[in-house]
PDB file of C-alpha atoms in Angstrom:
ATOM      1  CA  PHE A   1     -19.685  -2.826  -7.895  1.00  0.00           C
ATOM      2  CA  PHE A   2     -16.718  -1.278  -8.358  1.00  0.00           C
ATOM      3  CA  GLN A   3     -17.660   2.148  -7.490  1.00  0.00           C
ATOM      4  CA  LYS A   4     -18.835   0.608  -4.264  1.00  0.00           C
ATOM      5  CA  THR A   5     -15.426  -0.993  -3.911  1.00  0.00           C
ATOM      6  CA  LEU A   6     -13.379   2.225  -4.935  1.00  0.00           C
ATOM      7  CA  ASN A   7     -15.554   3.535  -1.954  1.00  0.00           C
ATOM      8  CA  ALA A   8     -14.996   1.215   1.044  1.00  0.00           C
ATOM      9  CA  VAL A   9     -11.158   1.156  -0.123  1.00  0.00           C
ATOM     10  CA  LYS A  10     -11.243   5.493   0.157  1.00  0.00           C
ATOM     11  CA  SER A  11     -12.803   5.228   3.472  1.00  0.00           C
ATOM     12  CA  TRP A  12     -10.383   1.794   4.664  1.00  0.00           C
ATOM     13  CA  PHE A  13      -7.658   4.562   3.591  1.00  0.00           C
ATOM     14  CA  THR A  14      -8.946   6.978   5.113  1.00  0.00           C
ATOM     15  CA  LEU A  15      -9.435   5.885   8.421  1.00  0.00           C
ATOM     16  CA  PHE A  16      -6.281   4.021   9.050  1.00  0.00           C
ATOM     17  CA  GLY A  17      -4.012   4.541   6.370  1.00  0.00           C
ATOM     18  CA  TRP A  18      -1.863   7.213   8.079  1.00  0.00           C
ATOM     19  CA  PRO A  19       0.250   7.199  11.404  1.00  0.00           C
ATOM     20  CA  LYS A  20      -1.541  10.468  12.374  1.00  0.00           C
ATOM     21  CA  GLY A  21      -4.942  10.010  12.240  1.00  0.00           C
ATOM     22  CA  GLN A  22      -7.897  10.364   9.622  1.00  0.00           C
ATOM     23  CA  ASN A  23      -6.513  11.995   6.499  1.00  0.00           C
ATOM     24  CA  PRO A  24      -9.114  12.002   3.539  1.00  0.00           C
ATOM     25  CA  ILE A  25      -7.791  11.095   0.250  1.00  0.00           C
ATOM     26  CA  SER A  26      -9.808  10.910  -2.876  1.00  0.00           C
ATOM     27  CA  ILE A  27      -8.569   8.297  -5.747  1.00  0.00           C
ATOM     28  CA  PRO A  28      -7.034   9.214  -8.160  1.00  0.00           C
ATOM     29  CA  TYR A  29      -6.984  12.614  -7.521  1.00  0.00           C
ATOM     30  CA  SER A  30      -4.844  13.173  -4.315  1.00  0.00           C
ATOM     31  CA  LEU A  31      -2.660   9.994  -4.473  1.00  0.00           C
ATOM     32  CA  ARG A  32      -1.596  11.421  -8.230  1.00  0.00           C
ATOM     33  CA  SER A  33      -0.667  14.498  -6.304  1.00  0.00           C
ATOM     34  CA  ASP A  34       1.181  12.495  -3.272  1.00  0.00           C
ATOM     35  CA  VAL A  35       3.336  10.527  -5.447  1.00  0.00           C
ATOM     36  CA  CYS A  36       4.445  13.009  -7.616  1.00  0.00           C
ATOM     37  CA  ILE A  37       6.874  14.859  -4.426  1.00  0.00           C
ATOM     38  CA  VAL A  38       5.763  18.294  -6.082  1.00  0.00           C
ATOM     39  CA  GLN A  39       4.587  21.661  -4.475  1.00  0.00           C
ATOM     40  CA  LEU A  40       2.759  23.389  -7.369  1.00  0.00           C
ATOM     41  CA  THR A  41       2.734  26.444  -5.382  1.00  0.00           C
ATOM     42  CA  VAL A  42       6.748  26.836  -5.695  1.00  0.00           C
ATOM     43  CA  ALA A  43       7.177  25.896  -9.226  1.00  0.00           C
ATOM     44  CA  GLN A  44       9.586  29.209  -9.333  1.00  0.00           C
ATOM     45  CA  GLU A  45      12.052  27.461  -7.770  1.00  0.00           C
ATOM     46  CA  ARG A  46      15.083  26.046  -9.165  1.00  0.00           C
ATOM     47  CA  ASN A  47      14.162  22.346  -7.881  1.00  0.00           C
ATOM     48  CA  PHE A  48      10.832  21.206  -6.904  1.00  0.00           C
ATOM     49  CA  LYS A  49      10.900  19.432  -3.542  1.00  0.00           C
ATOM     50  CA  ARG A  50       7.989  17.807  -1.336  1.00  0.00           C
ATOM     51  CA  ARG A  51       8.602  18.033   2.476  1.00  0.00           C
ATOM     52  CA  VAL A  52       7.223  14.767   3.841  1.00  0.00           C
ATOM     53  CA  ASP A  53       7.410  15.871   7.342  1.00  0.00           C
ATOM     54  CA  LYS A  54       4.635  18.412   6.653  1.00  0.00           C
ATOM     55  CA  ASP A  55       2.686  17.102   3.963  1.00  0.00           C
ATOM     56  CA  LYS A  56       0.926  13.372   4.653  1.00  0.00           C
ATOM     57  CA  GLY A  57       1.789  11.890   1.417  1.00  0.00           C
ATOM     58  CA  PHE A  58       0.965   8.740  -0.438  1.00  0.00           C
ATOM     59  CA  TYR A  59       4.332   7.032   0.565  1.00  0.00           C
ATOM     60  CA  GLU A  60       4.218   8.228   3.999  1.00  0.00           C
ATOM     61  CA  MET A  61       1.123   5.917   4.293  1.00  0.00           C
ATOM     62  CA  LEU A  62       3.300   3.118   2.432  1.00  0.00           C
ATOM     63  CA  LEU A  63       5.666   3.578   4.583  1.00  0.00           C
ATOM     64  CA  HIS A  64       3.389   3.218   8.576  1.00  0.00           C
ATOM     65  CA  LEU A  65       1.328   0.064   6.371  1.00  0.00           C
ATOM     66  CA  ASN A  66       4.903  -1.458   5.771  1.00  0.00           C
ATOM     67  CA  GLY A  67       7.242  -0.433   8.111  1.00  0.00           C
ATOM     68  CA  GLN A  68      10.323   0.151   5.669  1.00  0.00           C
ATOM     69  CA  SER A  69       9.913   3.106   2.396  1.00  0.00           C
ATOM     70  CA  ILE A  70      11.081   1.474  -1.672  1.00  0.00           C
ATOM     71  CA  PRO A  71      14.753   1.427  -1.695  1.00  0.00           C
ATOM     72  CA  GLY A  72      16.004   4.074  -4.032  1.00  0.00           C
ATOM     73  CA  ILE A  73      13.050   6.091  -3.560  1.00  0.00           C
ATOM     74  CA  ALA A  74      14.371   9.208  -0.788  1.00  0.00           C
ATOM     75  CA  ALA A  75      11.397  10.571   1.707  1.00  0.00           C
ATOM     76  CA  SER A  76      12.071  13.439   0.102  1.00  0.00           C
ATOM     77  CA  GLN A  77      12.910  13.754  -3.240  1.00  0.00           C
ATOM     78  CA  SER A  78      14.250  17.017  -5.729  1.00  0.00           C
ATOM     79  CA  LEU A  79      12.765  16.696  -9.007  1.00  0.00           C
ATOM     80  CA  SER A  80      13.981  18.231 -12.465  1.00  0.00           C
ATOM     81  CA  PRO A  81      12.580  21.054 -13.357  1.00  0.00           C
ATOM     82  CA  ASP A  82      11.872  20.327 -17.549  1.00  0.00           C
ATOM     83  CA  PRO A  83       8.460  18.360 -17.461  1.00  0.00           C
ATOM     84  CA  VAL A  84       9.779  15.797 -19.433  1.00  0.00           C
ATOM     85  CA  GLU A  85      12.231  14.973 -17.680  1.00  0.00           C
ATOM     86  CA  ARG A  86      10.149  15.501 -14.435  1.00  0.00           C
ATOM     87  CA  MET A  87       7.744  12.837 -16.099  1.00  0.00           C
ATOM     88  CA  PHE A  88      10.215  10.316 -16.762  1.00  0.00           C
ATOM     89  CA  GLN A  89      11.657  10.604 -12.729  1.00  0.00           C
ATOM     90  CA  ILE A  90       7.789  10.090 -11.869  1.00  0.00           C
ATOM     91  CA  HIS A  91       7.557   7.177 -14.321  1.00  0.00           C
ATOM     92  CA  TRP A  92      10.212   5.734 -13.017  1.00  0.00           C
ATOM     93  CA  GLN A  93       9.004   6.031  -9.714  1.00  0.00           C
ATOM     94  CA  HIS A  94       5.991   4.487 -10.548  1.00  0.00           C
ATOM     95  CA  SER A  95       7.384   1.584 -11.758  1.00  0.00           C
ATOM     96  CA  GLU A  96       9.427   0.508  -8.063  1.00  0.00           C
ATOM     97  CA  LEU A  97       6.546   1.251  -6.591  1.00  0.00           C
ATOM     98  CA  LEU A  98       5.307  -1.328  -8.644  1.00  0.00           C
ATOM     99  CA  SER A  99       8.198  -3.317  -8.293  1.00  0.00           C
ATOM    100  CA  PHE A 100       8.135  -3.666  -4.985  1.00  0.00           C
ATOM    101  CA  LEU A 101       4.704  -4.597  -3.601  1.00  0.00           C
ATOM    102  CA  LYS A 102       5.234  -7.550  -6.631  1.00  0.00           C
ATOM    103  CA  ARG A 103       8.137  -8.609  -4.510  1.00  0.00           C
ATOM    104  CA  LYS A 104       5.710  -8.435  -1.702  1.00  0.00           C
ATOM    105  CA  GLY A 105       2.698 -10.542  -2.946  1.00  0.00           C
ATOM    106  CA  ALA A 106       1.003  -8.384  -4.839  1.00  0.00           C
ATOM    107  CA  CYS A 107      -1.171  -9.237  -8.314  1.00  0.00           C
ATOM    108  CA  LEU A 108      -0.655  -6.381 -10.106  1.00  0.00           C
ATOM    109  CA  PRO A 109      -0.298  -7.812 -14.271  1.00  0.00           C
ATOM    110  CA  HIS A 110      -2.322  -5.456 -15.759  1.00  0.00           C
ATOM    111  CA  VAL A 111      -1.494  -1.822 -14.174  1.00  0.00           C
ATOM    112  CA  MET A 112       1.450  -0.156 -16.414  1.00  0.00           C
ATOM    113  CA  PRO A 113       3.088   2.953 -14.190  1.00  0.00           C
ATOM    114  CA  GLU A 114       1.770   5.271 -17.009  1.00  0.00           C
ATOM    115  CA  PHE A 115      -1.549   4.255 -15.915  1.00  0.00           C
ATOM    116  CA  LEU A 116      -0.806   6.486 -12.693  1.00  0.00           C
ATOM    117  CA  LEU A 117       0.595   9.479 -13.379  1.00  0.00           C
ATOM    118  CA  THR A 118      -1.738  12.397 -13.638  1.00  0.00           C
ATOM    119  CA  PRO A 119      -3.667  12.910 -17.235  1.00  0.00           C
ATOM    120  CA  GLU A 120      -0.572  15.818 -17.979  1.00  0.00           C
ATOM    121  CA  ASP A 121       2.133  13.671 -17.563  1.00  0.00           C
ATOM    122  CA  TYR A 122       0.223  10.929 -19.006  1.00  0.00           C
ATOM    123  CA  GLU A 123       0.154  12.805 -22.124  1.00  0.00           C
ATOM    124  CA  LEU A 124       4.043  13.976 -22.194  1.00  0.00           C
ATOM    125  CA  TRP A 125       4.478   9.898 -21.898  1.00  0.00           C
ATOM    126  CA  THR A 126       2.255   9.139 -25.275  1.00  0.00           C
ATOM    127  CA  GLU A 127       3.968  11.900 -26.941  1.00  0.00           C
ATOM    128  CA  VAL A 128       7.456  10.394 -26.293  1.00  0.00           C
ATOM    129  CA  ASN A 129       6.630   7.139 -26.892  1.00  0.00           C
ATOM    130  CA  THR A 130       4.553   7.825 -29.978  1.00  0.00           C
ATOM    131  CA  GLY A 131       7.341   9.725 -31.290  1.00  0.00           C
ATOM    132  CA  LEU A 132       5.743  13.147 -31.459  1.00  0.00           C
ATOM    133  CA  ARG A 133       9.258  14.234 -28.988  1.00  0.00           C
ATOM    134  CA  VAL A 134      11.958  12.046 -30.454  1.00  0.00           C
ATOM    135  CA  GLY A 135      14.037  14.825 -31.600  1.00  0.00           C
ATOM    136  CA  SER A 136      13.847  16.723 -27.230  1.00  0.00           C
ATOM    137  CA  MET A 137      14.621  13.073 -25.913  1.00  0.00           C
ATOM    138  CA  ARG A 138      16.426  10.865 -28.296  1.00  0.00           C
ATOM    139  CA  SER A 139      19.409  11.499 -26.460  1.00  0.00           C
ATOM    140  CA  SER A 140      18.537  10.308 -23.296  1.00  0.00           C
ATOM    141  CA  GLY A 141      17.559   6.893 -24.309  1.00  0.00           C
ATOM    142  CA  LYS A 142      14.447   6.901 -22.616  1.00  0.00           C
ATOM    143  CA  LEU A 143      12.088   5.881 -25.494  1.00  0.00           C
ATOM    144  CA  SER A 144      10.494   2.873 -24.178  1.00  0.00           C
ATOM    145  CA  SER A 145      10.868  -0.569 -26.545  1.00  0.00           C
ATOM    146  CA  ARG A 146       7.281  -1.773 -25.609  1.00  0.00           C
ATOM    147  CA  ARG A 147       3.990  -1.125 -26.428  1.00  0.00           C
ATOM    148  CA  ILE A 148       2.513   1.723 -25.730  1.00  0.00           C
ATOM    149  CA  PHE A 149      -1.512   2.662 -25.139  1.00  0.00           C
ATOM    150  CA  VAL A 150      -2.729   6.037 -25.747  1.00  0.00           C
ATOM    151  CA  LEU A 151      -5.929   6.723 -24.357  1.00  0.00           C
ATOM    152  CA  GLU A 152      -8.705   8.893 -25.048  1.00  0.00           C
ATOM    153  CA  ASN A 153      -8.868  11.504 -21.670  1.00  0.00           C
ATOM    154  CA  LYS A 154     -12.076   9.854 -20.308  1.00  0.00           C
ATOM    155  CA  ALA A 155     -10.499   6.537 -21.132  1.00  0.00           C
ATOM    156  CA  PHE A 156      -7.572   7.288 -18.890  1.00  0.00           C
ATOM    157  CA  GLU A 157      -8.973   8.576 -16.049  1.00  0.00           C
ATOM    158  CA  ALA A 158     -11.396   5.505 -15.961  1.00  0.00           C
ATOM    159  CA  MET A 159      -8.152   3.175 -16.185  1.00  0.00           C
ATOM    160  CA  SER A 160      -6.317   5.676 -14.240  1.00  0.00           C
ATOM    161  CA  LYS A 161      -9.396   5.535 -11.198  1.00  0.00           C
ATOM    162  CA  ARG A 162      -8.949   1.655 -11.706  1.00  0.00           C
ATOM    163  CA  ALA A 163      -5.533   1.125 -11.553  1.00  0.00           C
ATOM    164  CA  TRP A 164      -4.707   3.115  -8.282  1.00  0.00           C
ATOM    165  CA  THR A 165      -7.821   1.220  -6.733  1.00  0.00           C
ATOM    166  CA  ASP A 166      -6.397  -1.931  -7.527  1.00  0.00           C
ATOM    167  CA  VAL A 167      -2.856  -0.715  -6.141  1.00  0.00           C
ATOM    168  CA  LEU A 168      -4.310   0.441  -2.302  1.00  0.00           C
ATOM    169  CA  LEU A 169      -6.108  -3.209  -2.514  1.00  0.00           C
ATOM    170  CA  GLN A 170      -3.012  -4.937  -2.779  1.00  0.00           C
ATOM    171  CA  MET A 171      -1.445  -3.260  -0.795  1.00  0.00           C
ATOM    172  CA  TYR A 172      -4.021  -4.617   1.924  1.00  0.00           C
ATOM    173  CA  LYS A 173      -3.466  -7.837   0.830  1.00  0.00           C
ATOM    174  CA  VAL A 174       0.339  -7.835   0.755  1.00  0.00           C
ATOM    175  CA  PHE A 175       0.533  -5.525   4.222  1.00  0.00           C
ATOM    176  CA  VAL A 176      -2.944  -5.511   6.440  1.00  0.00           C
ATOM    177  CA  LEU A 177      -4.205  -8.946   5.743  1.00  0.00           C
ATOM    178  CA  PRO A 178      -1.142 -10.895   6.779  1.00  0.00           C
ATOM    179  CA  ARG A 179      -1.792  -9.203  10.182  1.00  0.00           C
ATOM    180  CA  VAL A 180      -4.128 -11.964  10.725  1.00  0.00           C
ATOM    181  CA  SER A 181      -3.419 -15.227  13.137  1.00  0.00           C
ATOM    182  CA  ARG A 182      -3.994 -18.226  13.577  1.00  0.00           C
ATOM    183  CA  ARG A 183      -4.504 -17.306  17.518  1.00  0.00           C
ATOM    184  CA  MET A 184      -7.999 -15.993  16.950  1.00  0.00           C
ATOM    185  CA  ILE A 185      -9.357 -19.158  15.863  1.00  0.00           C
ATOM    186  CA  PRO A 186     -11.200 -20.874  18.693  1.00  0.00           C
ATOM    187  CA  ASP A 187     -10.246 -24.723  19.813  1.00  0.00           C
ATOM    188  CA  PRO A 188     -11.704 -26.850  17.319  1.00  0.00           C
ATOM    189  CA  SER A 189     -12.101 -29.871  20.275  1.00  0.00           C
ATOM    190  CA  SER A 190     -14.494 -26.916  22.107  1.00  0.00           C
ATOM    191  CA  LEU A 191     -16.862 -27.079  18.946  1.00  0.00           C
ATOM    192  CA  GLU A 192     -17.877 -30.499  18.217  1.00  0.00           C
ATOM    193  CA  SER A 193     -20.433 -29.834  16.086  1.00  0.00           C
ATOM    194  CA  LEU A 194     -17.583 -28.732  13.234  1.00  0.00           C
ATOM    195  CA  GLN A 195     -16.443 -32.194  13.629  1.00  0.00           C
ATOM    196  CA  ASN A 196     -18.701 -32.748  10.594  1.00  0.00           C
ATOM    197  CA  MET A 197     -18.297 -30.222   8.527  1.00  0.00           C
ATOM    198  CA  PRO A 198     -16.072 -29.503   5.422  1.00  0.00           C
ATOM    199  CA  GLY A 199     -12.776 -28.227   7.084  1.00  0.00           C
ATOM    200  CA  ILE A 200     -10.802 -24.724   5.361  1.00  0.00           C
ATOM    201  CA  LYS A 201      -7.404 -25.942   4.899  1.00  0.00           C
ATOM    202  CA  SER A 202      -4.952 -22.223   5.400  1.00  0.00           C
ATOM    203  CA  GLU A 203      -1.568 -24.047   4.267  1.00  0.00           C
ATOM    204  CA  PRO A 204      -0.750 -21.217   1.010  1.00  0.00           C
ATOM    205  CA  LEU A 205      -0.774 -23.180  -1.767  1.00  0.00           C
ATOM    206  CA  SER A 206      -4.617 -25.074  -0.913  1.00  0.00           C
ATOM    207  CA  SER A 207      -6.996 -22.369  -2.752  1.00  0.00           C
ATOM    208  CA  ASN A 208      -6.138 -19.932  -6.025  1.00  0.00           C
ATOM    209  CA  VAL A 209      -8.685 -17.518  -4.938  1.00  0.00           C
ATOM    210  CA  TYR A 210      -8.451 -16.515  -1.800  1.00  0.00           C
ATOM    211  CA  SER A 211      -4.641 -16.127   0.216  1.00  0.00           C
ATOM    212  CA  GLN A 212      -3.931 -17.895   3.199  1.00  0.00           C
ATOM    213  CA  TYR A 213      -4.556 -14.846   5.519  1.00  0.00           C
ATOM    214  CA  GLU A 214      -8.246 -15.048   3.666  1.00  0.00           C
ATOM    215  CA  ARG A 215      -8.539 -18.753   4.478  1.00  0.00           C
ATOM    216  CA  THR A 216      -7.632 -18.172   7.845  1.00  0.00           C
ATOM    217  CA  ILE A 217     -10.522 -15.270   8.586  1.00  0.00           C
ATOM    218  CA  LEU A 218     -13.214 -18.127   6.613  1.00  0.00           C
ATOM    219  CA  ILE A 219     -12.032 -20.449   9.418  1.00  0.00           C
ATOM    220  CA  TRP A 220     -12.931 -18.211  12.086  1.00  0.00           C
ATOM    221  CA  LEU A 221     -16.053 -17.039  10.875  1.00  0.00           C
ATOM    222  CA  ASN A 222     -17.340 -20.621  10.400  1.00  0.00           C
ATOM    223  CA  LYS A 223     -16.028 -21.254  14.218  1.00  0.00           C
ATOM    224  CA  ASN A 224     -17.252 -18.167  15.793  1.00  0.00           C
ATOM    225  CA  TYR A 225     -20.593 -18.607  14.014  1.00  0.00           C
ATOM    226  CA  GLU A 226     -21.162 -21.904  14.608  1.00  0.00           C
ATOM    227  CA  LYS A 227     -20.463 -21.229  18.471  1.00  0.00           C
ATOM    228  CA  ASN A 228     -22.421 -18.329  18.924  1.00  0.00           C
ATOM    229  CA  ARG A 229     -25.546 -18.732  16.587  1.00  0.00           C
ATOM    230  CA  LYS A 230     -27.809 -20.923  19.685  1.00  0.00           C
ATOM    231  CA  ILE A 231     -26.856 -18.628  21.793  1.00  0.00           C
ATOM    232  CA  VAL A 232     -28.180 -15.257  19.514  1.00  0.00           C
ATOM    233  CA  TRP A 233     -31.156 -16.195  18.820  1.00  0.00           C
ATOM    234  CA  LYS A 234     -31.865 -19.242  21.081  1.00  0.00           C
ATOM    235  CA  ASP A 235     -35.204 -16.620  21.870  1.00  0.00           C
ATOM    236  CA  SER A 236     -35.692 -15.755  18.223  1.00  0.00           C
ATOM    237  CA  GLN A 237     -39.881 -15.292  17.333  1.00  0.00           C
ATOM    238  CA  ARG A 238     -38.650 -15.216  13.314  1.00  0.00           C
ATOM    239  CA  GLY A 239     -37.290 -18.500  12.560  1.00  0.00           C
ATOM    240  CA  GLY A 240     -36.232 -20.199  15.384  1.00  0.00           C
ATOM    241  CA  ILE A 241     -32.301 -21.247  15.675  1.00  0.00           C
ATOM    242  CA  PRO A 242     -30.175 -21.091  11.847  1.00  0.00           C
ATOM    243  CA  PRO A 243     -29.296 -23.900  10.714  1.00  0.00           C
ATOM    244  CA  MET A 244     -25.425 -24.532  11.067  1.00  0.00           C
ATOM    245  CA  ARG A 245     -23.735 -23.366   7.573  1.00  0.00           C
ATOM    246  CA  TRP A 246     -19.997 -23.609   6.022  1.00  0.00           C
ATOM    247  CA  ILE A 247     -19.094 -20.231   5.067  1.00  0.00           C
ATOM    248  CA  VAL A 248     -16.727 -20.503   2.466  1.00  0.00           C
ATOM    249  CA  ASN A 249     -16.776 -16.790   0.678  1.00  0.00           C
ATOM    250  CA  PHE A 250     -17.458 -13.226   1.748  1.00  0.00           C
ATOM    251  CA  ASP A 251     -19.654 -12.204  -0.418  1.00  0.00           C
ATOM    252  CA  GLN A 252     -22.542 -15.147  -1.274  1.00  0.00           C
ATOM    253  CA  ASP A 253     -22.647 -16.353   2.767  1.00  0.00           C
ATOM    254  CA  LEU A 254     -22.866 -13.180   4.281  1.00  0.00           C
ATOM    255  CA  LEU A 255     -25.758 -11.800   2.125  1.00  0.00           C
ATOM    256  CA  ASP A 256     -28.452 -12.391   5.123  1.00  0.00           C
ATOM    257  CA  GLY A 257     -26.189 -10.222   7.966  1.00  0.00           C
ATOM    258  CA  LEU A 258     -26.436 -13.722  10.614  1.00  0.00           C
ATOM    259  CA  VAL A 259     -23.257 -13.918   9.845  1.00  0.00           C
ATOM    260  CA  LEU A 260     -21.670 -10.921  10.546  1.00  0.00           C
ATOM    261  CA  ALA A 261     -24.406 -10.388  13.872  1.00  0.00           C
ATOM    262  CA  ALA A 262     -22.877 -14.069  15.198  1.00  0.00           C
ATOM    263  CA  GLN A 263     -19.313 -12.797  15.400  1.00  0.00           C
ATOM    264  CA  MET A 264     -20.322  -9.490  16.758  1.00  0.00           C
ATOM    265  CA  ALA A 265     -22.578 -10.608  19.167  1.00  0.00           C
ATOM    266  CA  GLY A 266     -19.419 -12.874  20.859  1.00  0.00           C
ATOM    267  CA  TYR A 267     -17.818  -9.625  21.591  1.00  0.00           C
ATOM    268  CA  CYS A 268     -20.990  -7.236  22.600  1.00  0.00           C
ATOM    269  CA  PRO A 269     -23.687  -9.821  24.021  1.00  0.00           C
ATOM    270  CA  TYR A 270     -25.170  -6.800  24.812  1.00  0.00           C
ATOM    271  CA  LEU A 271     -26.124  -6.183  21.352  1.00  0.00           C
ATOM    272  CA  ILE A 272     -28.505  -9.835  21.326  1.00  0.00           C
ATOM    273  CA  PRO A 273     -31.749  -8.513  23.432  1.00  0.00           C
ATOM    274  CA  THR A 274     -31.997  -4.815  21.597  1.00  0.00           C
ATOM    275  CA  HIS A 275     -30.444  -5.813  18.066  1.00  0.00           C
ATOM    276  CA  PHE A 276     -30.007  -9.516  16.892  1.00  0.00           C
ATOM    277  CA  ILE A 277     -32.822 -11.283  18.059  1.00  0.00           C
ATOM    278  CA  LYS A 278     -35.677  -9.231  15.603  1.00  0.00           C
ATOM    279  CA  MET A 279     -33.489 -10.714  12.558  1.00  0.00           C
ATOM    280  CA  TYR A 280     -34.765 -13.221  10.600  1.00  0.00           C
ATOM    281  CA  THR A 281     -33.062 -16.189  11.119  1.00  0.00           C
ATOM    282  CA  ASN A 282     -34.102 -17.540   7.497  1.00  0.00           C
ATOM    283  CA  PRO A 283     -34.931 -14.676   4.865  1.00  0.00           C
ATOM    284  CA  ARG A 284     -36.627 -15.589   1.656  1.00  0.00           C
ATOM    285  CA  THR A 285     -38.372 -11.843   0.991  1.00  0.00           C
ATOM    286  CA  HIS A 286     -36.042  -8.474  -0.442  1.00  0.00           C
ATOM    287  CA  GLU A 287     -37.903  -7.343   2.464  1.00  0.00           C
ATOM    288  CA  GLU A 288     -36.729  -9.680   5.222  1.00  0.00           C
ATOM    289  CA  PHE A 289     -33.227  -9.189   3.916  1.00  0.00           C
ATOM    290  CA  LEU A 290     -33.542  -5.786   3.713  1.00  0.00           C
ATOM    291  CA  ASN A 291     -34.411  -5.938   7.741  1.00  0.00           C
ATOM    292  CA  ASN A 292     -31.538  -8.243   8.931  1.00  0.00           C
ATOM    293  CA  ALA A 293     -28.977  -5.301   7.108  1.00  0.00           C
ATOM    294  CA  LEU A 294     -30.351  -2.310   8.871  1.00  0.00           C
ATOM    295  CA  ILE A 295     -30.530  -4.168  12.131  1.00  0.00           C
ATOM    296  CA  LEU A 296     -26.868  -4.976  11.496  1.00  0.00           C
ATOM    297  CA  VAL A 297     -25.857  -1.305  10.471  1.00  0.00           C
ATOM    298  CA  LYS A 298     -27.633  -0.004  13.768  1.00  0.00           C
ATOM    299  CA  ALA A 299     -25.978  -2.168  15.782  1.00  0.00           C
ATOM    300  CA  LEU A 300     -22.211  -0.846  14.369  1.00  0.00           C
ATOM    301  CA  HIS A 301     -23.897   2.393  14.658  1.00  0.00           C
ATOM    302  CA  THR A 302     -24.500   2.277  18.204  1.00  0.00           C
ATOM    303  CA  ILE A 303     -20.709   0.314  18.790  1.00  0.00           C
ATOM    304  CA  ASN A 304     -19.521   3.461  16.613  1.00  0.00           C
ATOM    305  CA  MET A 305     -18.347   1.112  13.853  1.00  0.00           C
ATOM    306  CA  ASP A 306     -20.300   1.963  11.270  1.00  0.00           C
ATOM    307  CA  LEU A 307     -17.263   3.657   8.910  1.00  0.00           C
ATOM    308  CA  ASP A 308     -19.999   5.261   6.385  1.00  0.00           C
ATOM    309  CA  ILE A 309     -21.698   2.019   5.639  1.00  0.00           C
ATOM    310  CA  LYS A 310     -24.633   2.650   4.205  1.00  0.00           C
ATOM    311  CA  VAL A 311     -27.719  -0.277   3.271  1.00  0.00           C
TER     312      VAL A 311
END
């Protein structure tokens, strides 16, 4: 499940995270190198500097999605040639990133700044903060007073991958989801059948699971499904018109593909006779669920919106 989530996050940020078109990313490898703001090819220079106008870095992506940079972190910064000092600069940068995201509403209490470091910098961090380099850092006053998690290489890589994935997910939550507008929701008075269905409140404090914007999307799914189900499958030979349903989550309620097909049909009705009419409207077996999934994927391919989706 985690690997599928990581792949989806990687695909979205590769395709839509950048101001000048697609830019492939890998999690966590390219992100860790991007935020270091270091060009290793110029290591012989006195100062390490990254030129944002030439390199597509993590902070360029953040600026594109958010519209503003993190206070205190310039577009181009010089880093110390001393490895330990440079590690502390990058650690501070990660701390500022996490604080900035939390102020925007991100939920990242489990992500420590050191989990975002490269393996080499993390090793330095643990050496310094467990006393192995106390002598060299005593004068700088940079030793951490909180508990230090010392992870082996394999465990650190797993933690780093999870931490960067969660950072990107929370960036999507606080920068992209708020673009959802209630204007996308159909007029309730135009759907009489919805009056007997329990409503989904979009107020900020009405759920501790989904955000206000996610609940707005659930309302949109409910109303579009109810509006389109009798149109899409009126001539269905594989179960007839599907029953009314209450869509309250993004996993179980979307498994059979019918809700997503109803959304697509509302915008691309030409897909109904070529694709959606062949779906099972009351699937019960694994084969019938797979059939619906394959039809949905083929429809996405037809309109060039597959986004690397695989069944």
